[in-house]
JSON list of C-alpha atoms in Angstrom, two decimals:
[
{"chain": "A", "resi": 1, "resn": "MET", "atom": "CA", "xyz": [73.95, 147.73, 82.08]},
{"chain": "A", "resi": 2, "resn": "ASN", "atom": "CA", "xyz": [73.41, 144.13, 83.05]},
{"chain": "A", "resi": 3, "resn": "GLU", "atom": "CA", "xyz": [74.12, 143.66, 86.76]},
{"chain": "A", "resi": 4, "resn": "ALA", "atom": "CA", "xyz": [75.43, 140.14, 86.19]},
{"chain": "A", "resi": 5, "resn": "LEU", "atom": "CA", "xyz": [78.23, 141.45, 83.97]},
{"chain": "A", "resi": 6, "resn": "THR", "atom": "CA", "xyz": [79.58, 144.01, 86.42]},
{"chain": "A", "resi": 7, "resn": "LEU", "atom": "CA", "xyz": [82.31, 143.21, 88.89]},
{"chain": "A", "resi": 8, "resn": "THR", "atom": "CA", "xyz": [81.04, 143.21, 92.43]},
{"chain": "A", "resi": 9, "resn": "LEU", "atom": "CA", "xyz": [82.19, 142.17, 95.84]},
{"chain": "A", "resi": 10, "resn": "TRP", "atom": "CA", "xyz": [80.51, 138.77, 95.46]},
{"chain": "A", "resi": 11, "resn": "ASN", "atom": "CA", "xyz": [81.59, 137.78, 91.96]},
{"chain": "A", "resi": 12, "resn": "ALA", "atom": "CA", "xyz": [85.15, 139.11, 91.85]},
{"chain": "A", "resi": 13, "resn": "ILE", "atom": "CA", "xyz": [86.67, 140.45, 95.02]},
{"chain": "A", "resi": 14, "resn": "LEU", "atom": "CA", "xyz": [85.67, 137.76, 97.53]},
{"chain": "A", "resi": 15, "resn": "PRO", "atom": "CA", "xyz": [86.61, 134.77, 95.33]},
{"chain": "A", "resi": 16, "resn": "LEU", "atom": "CA", "xyz": [90.05, 136.25, 94.65]},
{"chain": "A", "resi": 17, "resn": "ALA", "atom": "CA", "xyz": [90.51, 137.20, 98.29]},
{"chain": "A", "resi": 18, "resn": "GLY", "atom": "CA", "xyz": [89.55, 133.64, 99.24]},
{"chain": "A", "resi": 19, "resn": "LEU", "atom": "CA", "xyz": [92.16, 132.20, 96.87]},
{"chain": "A", "resi": 20, "resn": "CYS", "atom": "CA", "xyz": [94.80, 134.53, 98.30]},
{"chain": "A", "resi": 21, "resn": "ALA", "atom": "CA", "xyz": [93.82, 133.50, 101.83]},
{"chain": "A", "resi": 22, "resn": "LEU", "atom": "CA", "xyz": [94.09, 129.84, 100.79]},
{"chain": "A", "resi": 23, "resn": "VAL", "atom": "CA", "xyz": [97.63, 130.26, 99.43]},
{"chain": "A", "resi": 24, "resn": "CYS", "atom": "CA", "xyz": [98.66, 132.16, 102.57]},
{"chain": "A", "resi": 25, "resn": "TRP", "atom": "CA", "xyz": [97.34, 129.52, 104.95]},
{"chain": "A", "resi": 26, "resn": "MET", "atom": "CA", "xyz": [97.84, 126.17, 103.22]},
{"chain": "A", "resi": 27, "resn": "PRO", "atom": "CA", "xyz": [101.69, 125.88, 103.00]},
{"chain": "A", "resi": 28, "resn": "GLY", "atom": "CA", "xyz": [102.07, 126.44, 106.73]},
{"chain": "A", "resi": 29, "resn": "TRP", "atom": "CA", "xyz": [99.29, 123.97, 107.47]},
{"chain": "A", "resi": 30, "resn": "LEU", "atom": "CA", "xyz": [100.84, 121.31, 105.23]},
{"chain": "A", "resi": 31, "resn": "VAL", "atom": "CA", "xyz": [104.36, 121.46, 106.71]},
{"chain": "A", "resi": 32, "resn": "GLY", "atom": "CA", "xyz": [103.49, 122.24, 110.31]},
{"chain": "A", "resi": 33, "resn": "ARG", "atom": "CA", "xyz": [105.00, 124.74, 112.63]},
{"chain": "A", "resi": 34, "resn": "GLY", "atom": "CA", "xyz": [108.28, 123.01, 113.44]},
{"chain": "A", "resi": 35, "resn": "ASN", "atom": "CA", "xyz": [109.34, 122.14, 109.88]},
{"chain": "A", "resi": 36, "resn": "LEU", "atom": "CA", "xyz": [113.09, 122.26, 109.26]},
{"chain": "A", "resi": 37, "resn": "SER", "atom": "CA", "xyz": [113.18, 120.99, 105.67]},
{"chain": "A", "resi": 38, "resn": "GLN", "atom": "CA", "xyz": [113.29, 123.26, 102.63]},
{"chain": "A", "resi": 39, "resn": "GLY", "atom": "CA", "xyz": [112.23, 120.25, 100.51]},
{"chain": "A", "resi": 40, "resn": "ALA", "atom": "CA", "xyz": [109.08, 119.74, 102.56]},
{"chain": "A", "resi": 41, "resn": "LEU", "atom": "CA", "xyz": [108.33, 123.44, 102.26]},
{"chain": "A", "resi": 42, "resn": "ALA", "atom": "CA", "xyz": [108.81, 123.34, 98.49]},
{"chain": "A", "resi": 43, "resn": "ARG", "atom": "CA", "xyz": [106.47, 120.34, 98.21]},
{"chain": "A", "resi": 44, "resn": "ALA", "atom": "CA", "xyz": [103.88, 122.14, 100.34]},
{"chain": "A", "resi": 45, "resn": "VAL", "atom": "CA", "xyz": [104.08, 125.19, 98.07]},
{"chain": "A", "resi": 46, "resn": "GLY", "atom": "CA", "xyz": [103.68, 122.97, 94.99]},
{"chain": "A", "resi": 47, "resn": "VAL", "atom": "CA", "xyz": [100.66, 121.19, 96.44]},
{"chain": "A", "resi": 48, "resn": "THR", "atom": "CA", "xyz": [99.19, 124.55, 97.41]},
{"chain": "A", "resi": 49, "resn": "ALA", "atom": "CA", "xyz": [99.61, 125.82, 93.85]},
{"chain": "A", "resi": 50, "resn": "VAL", "atom": "CA", "xyz": [97.82, 122.77, 92.41]},
{"chain": "A", "resi": 51, "resn": "VAL", "atom": "CA", "xyz": [95.01, 123.02, 94.96]},
{"chain": "A", "resi": 52, "resn": "ALA", "atom": "CA", "xyz": [94.61, 126.76, 94.29]},
{"chain": "A", "resi": 53, "resn": "LEU", "atom": "CA", "xyz": [94.46, 126.09, 90.55]},
{"chain": "A", "resi": 54, "resn": "VAL", "atom": "CA", "xyz": [91.71, 123.49, 91.01]},
{"chain": "A", "resi": 55, "resn": "VAL", "atom": "CA", "xyz": [89.78, 125.63, 93.50]},
{"chain": "A", "resi": 56, "resn": "GLY", "atom": "CA", "xyz": [90.10, 128.55, 91.09]},
{"chain": "A", "resi": 57, "resn": "ALA", "atom": "CA", "xyz": [88.66, 126.40, 88.29]},
{"chain": "A", "resi": 58, "resn": "VAL", "atom": "CA", "xyz": [85.70, 125.45, 90.46]},
{"chain": "A", "resi": 59, "resn": "LEU", "atom": "CA", "xyz": [85.20, 129.11, 91.38]},
{"chain": "A", "resi": 60, "resn": "ALA", "atom": "CA", "xyz": [85.39, 130.12, 87.72]},
{"chain": "A", "resi": 61, "resn": "ALA", "atom": "CA", "xyz": [82.80, 127.48, 86.83]},
{"chain": "A", "resi": 62, "resn": "GLY", "atom": "CA", "xyz": [80.53, 128.72, 89.59]},
{"chain": "A", "resi": 63, "resn": "LEU", "atom": "CA", "xyz": [80.92, 132.34, 88.51]},
{"chain": "A", "resi": 64, "resn": "TYR", "atom": "CA", "xyz": [80.25, 131.45, 84.88]},
{"chain": "A", "resi": 65, "resn": "ALA", "atom": "CA", "xyz": [77.20, 129.41, 85.91]},
{"chain": "A", "resi": 66, "resn": "ALA", "atom": "CA", "xyz": [75.85, 132.37, 87.88]},
{"chain": "A", "resi": 67, "resn": "ILE", "atom": "CA", "xyz": [75.71, 134.58, 84.78]},
{"chain": "A", "resi": 68, "resn": "ASN", "atom": "CA", "xyz": [75.22, 132.01, 81.99]},
{"chain": "A", "resi": 69, "resn": "GLU", "atom": "CA", "xyz": [72.61, 129.32, 81.62]},
{"chain": "A", "resi": 70, "resn": "GLY", "atom": "CA", "xyz": [73.66, 125.82, 80.64]},
{"chain": "A", "resi": 71, "resn": "VAL", "atom": "CA", "xyz": [77.18, 125.88, 82.06]},
{"chain": "A", "resi": 72, "resn": "TRP", "atom": "CA", "xyz": [76.70, 122.74, 84.14]},
{"chain": "A", "resi": 73, "resn": "ALA", "atom": "CA", "xyz": [75.03, 120.97, 81.21]},
{"chain": "A", "resi": 74, "resn": "GLY", "atom": "CA", "xyz": [78.06, 121.87, 79.09]},
{"chain": "A", "resi": 75, "resn": "VAL", "atom": "CA", "xyz": [80.39, 120.48, 81.76]},
{"chain": "A", "resi": 76, "resn": "LEU", "atom": "CA", "xyz": [78.44, 117.22, 81.80]},
{"chain": "A", "resi": 77, "resn": "ALA", "atom": "CA", "xyz": [78.37, 117.03, 77.99]},
{"chain": "A", "resi": 78, "resn": "ALA", "atom": "CA", "xyz": [82.13, 117.58, 77.51]},
{"chain": "A", "resi": 79, "resn": "PRO", "atom": "CA", "xyz": [83.86, 117.30, 80.91]},
{"chain": "A", "resi": 80, "resn": "LEU", "atom": "CA", "xyz": [87.49, 117.32, 79.74]},
{"chain": "A", "resi": 81, "resn": "GLU", "atom": "CA", "xyz": [87.02, 120.21, 77.35]},
{"chain": "A", "resi": 82, "resn": "ARG", "atom": "CA", "xyz": [85.15, 122.29, 79.94]},
{"chain": "A", "resi": 83, "resn": "ALA", "atom": "CA", "xyz": [87.64, 121.38, 82.66]},
{"chain": "A", "resi": 84, "resn": "GLY", "atom": "CA", "xyz": [90.44, 122.63, 80.42]},
{"chain": "A", "resi": 85, "resn": "PHE", "atom": "CA", "xyz": [88.54, 125.84, 79.78]},
{"chain": "A", "resi": 86, "resn": "PHE", "atom": "CA", "xyz": [87.96, 126.51, 83.49]},
{"chain": "A", "resi": 87, "resn": "LEU", "atom": "CA", "xyz": [91.54, 125.58, 84.38]},
{"chain": "A", "resi": 88, "resn": "GLY", "atom": "CA", "xyz": [92.58, 128.20, 81.84]},
{"chain": "A", "resi": 89, "resn": "ARG", "atom": "CA", "xyz": [90.38, 130.76, 83.56]},
{"chain": "A", "resi": 90, "resn": "SER", "atom": "CA", "xyz": [91.88, 129.66, 86.86]},
{"chain": "A", "resi": 91, "resn": "ALA", "atom": "CA", "xyz": [95.36, 130.30, 85.47]},
{"chain": "A", "resi": 92, "resn": "LEU", "atom": "CA", "xyz": [94.29, 133.91, 85.06]},
{"chain": "A", "resi": 93, "resn": "PHE", "atom": "CA", "xyz": [93.46, 133.97, 88.78]},
{"chain": "A", "resi": 94, "resn": "ALA", "atom": "CA", "xyz": [97.03, 132.76, 89.35]},
{"chain": "A", "resi": 95, "resn": "LEU", "atom": "CA", "xyz": [98.24, 136.16, 88.16]},
{"chain": "A", "resi": 96, "resn": "LEU", "atom": "CA", "xyz": [97.03, 137.42, 91.54]},
{"chain": "A", "resi": 97, "resn": "TRP", "atom": "CA", "xyz": [97.62, 134.51, 93.92]},
{"chain": "A", "resi": 98, "resn": "GLY", "atom": "CA", "xyz": [100.90, 133.38, 92.33]},
{"chain": "A", "resi": 99, "resn": "PRO", "atom": "CA", "xyz": [102.96, 136.32, 93.59]},
{"chain": "A", "resi": 100, "resn": "VAL", "atom": "CA", "xyz": [101.24, 136.02, 96.98]},
{"chain": "A", "resi": 101, "resn": "LEU", "atom": "CA", "xyz": [102.27, 132.34, 97.14]},
{"chain": "A", "resi": 102, "resn": "GLY", "atom": "CA", "xyz": [105.81, 133.29, 96.15]},
{"chain": "A", "resi": 103, "resn": "PHE", "atom": "CA", "xyz": [105.96, 135.83, 98.95]},
{"chain": "A", "resi": 104, "resn": "VAL", "atom": "CA", "xyz": [104.56, 133.30, 101.45]},
{"chain": "A", "resi": 105, "resn": "TRP", "atom": "CA", "xyz": [107.22, 130.82, 100.33]},
{"chain": "A", "resi": 106, "resn": "LEU", "atom": "CA", "xyz": [109.96, 133.42, 100.81]},
{"chain": "A", "resi": 107, "resn": "VAL", "atom": "CA", "xyz": [108.76, 134.36, 104.29]},
{"chain": "A", "resi": 108, "resn": "LYS", "atom": "CA", "xyz": [108.39, 130.72, 105.37]},
{"chain": "A", "resi": 109, "resn": "ALA", "atom": "CA", "xyz": [111.84, 129.85, 103.96]},
{"chain": "A", "resi": 110, "resn": "GLN", "atom": "CA", "xyz": [113.40, 132.73, 105.88]},
{"chain": "A", "resi": 111, "resn": "GLU", "atom": "CA", "xyz": [111.64, 131.65, 109.06]},
{"chain": "A", "resi": 112, "resn": "LEU", "atom": "CA", "xyz": [112.86, 128.08, 108.51]},
{"chain": "A", "resi": 113, "resn": "ASN", "atom": "CA", "xyz": [116.44, 129.31, 108.06]},
{"chain": "A", "resi": 114, "resn": "ARG", "atom": "CA", "xyz": [116.15, 131.41, 111.20]},
{"chain": "A", "resi": 115, "resn": "ARG", "atom": "CA", "xyz": [115.01, 128.36, 113.18]},
{"chain": "A", "resi": 116, "resn": "LEU", "atom": "CA", "xyz": [117.88, 126.29, 111.73]},
{"chain": "A", "resi": 117, "resn": "GLY", "atom": "CA", "xyz": [120.34, 129.02, 112.72]},
{"chain": "A", "resi": 118, "resn": "MET", "atom": "CA", "xyz": [118.93, 129.15, 116.23]},
{"chain": "A", "resi": 119, "resn": "ARG", "atom": "CA", "xyz": [119.29, 125.35, 116.54]},
{"chain": "A", "resi": 120, "resn": "MET", "atom": "CA", "xyz": [122.91, 125.60, 115.43]},
{"chain": "A", "resi": 121, "resn": "VAL", "atom": "CA", "xyz": [123.61, 128.33, 117.99]},
{"chain": "A", "resi": 122, "resn": "ASP", "atom": "CA", "xyz": [121.96, 126.25, 120.71]},
{"chain": "A", "resi": 123, "resn": "GLY", "atom": "CA", "xyz": [124.17, 123.28, 119.77]},
{"chain": "A", "resi": 124, "resn": "GLU", "atom": "CA", "xyz": [121.40, 120.95, 118.63]},
{"chain": "A", "resi": 125, "resn": "GLY", "atom": "CA", "xyz": [122.73, 120.61, 115.09]},
{"chain": "A", "resi": 126, "resn": "GLY", "atom": "CA", "xyz": [121.11, 122.24, 112.11]},
{"chain": "A", "resi": 127, "resn": "ARG", "atom": "CA", "xyz": [120.31, 119.42, 109.74]},
{"chain": "A", "resi": 128, "resn": "GLY", "atom": "CA", "xyz": [117.01, 119.77, 107.90]},
{"chain": "A", "resi": 129, "resn": "GLU", "atom": "CA", "xyz": [115.93, 116.15, 108.39]}
]
């Protein structure tokens, strides 16, 4: 069997683990630790999803180029068509990182609500502004 066609740590597991790590880290980095706005958190999650989709497309292109000759030449010959193809492959990666991002959003939203509740108890007001 051709080694290039088998799933290994380097061509499957690590890229997907990297995407999952990205979607776990990026929303918190974008909004900062003291965020009190659900809107800002939602925007950070949206930006993270777009970035993960683009990074996934670049990873897919790299993985395809590792096992197929002429991938980069094809990208240069028809950039929009190839970009659409690799974004489609990246959408398949989203089947894994999408639920992870949803869970991160849930956890961060709960933490935000806990901080708002603590501010209200302390008498500082609880407005998310």
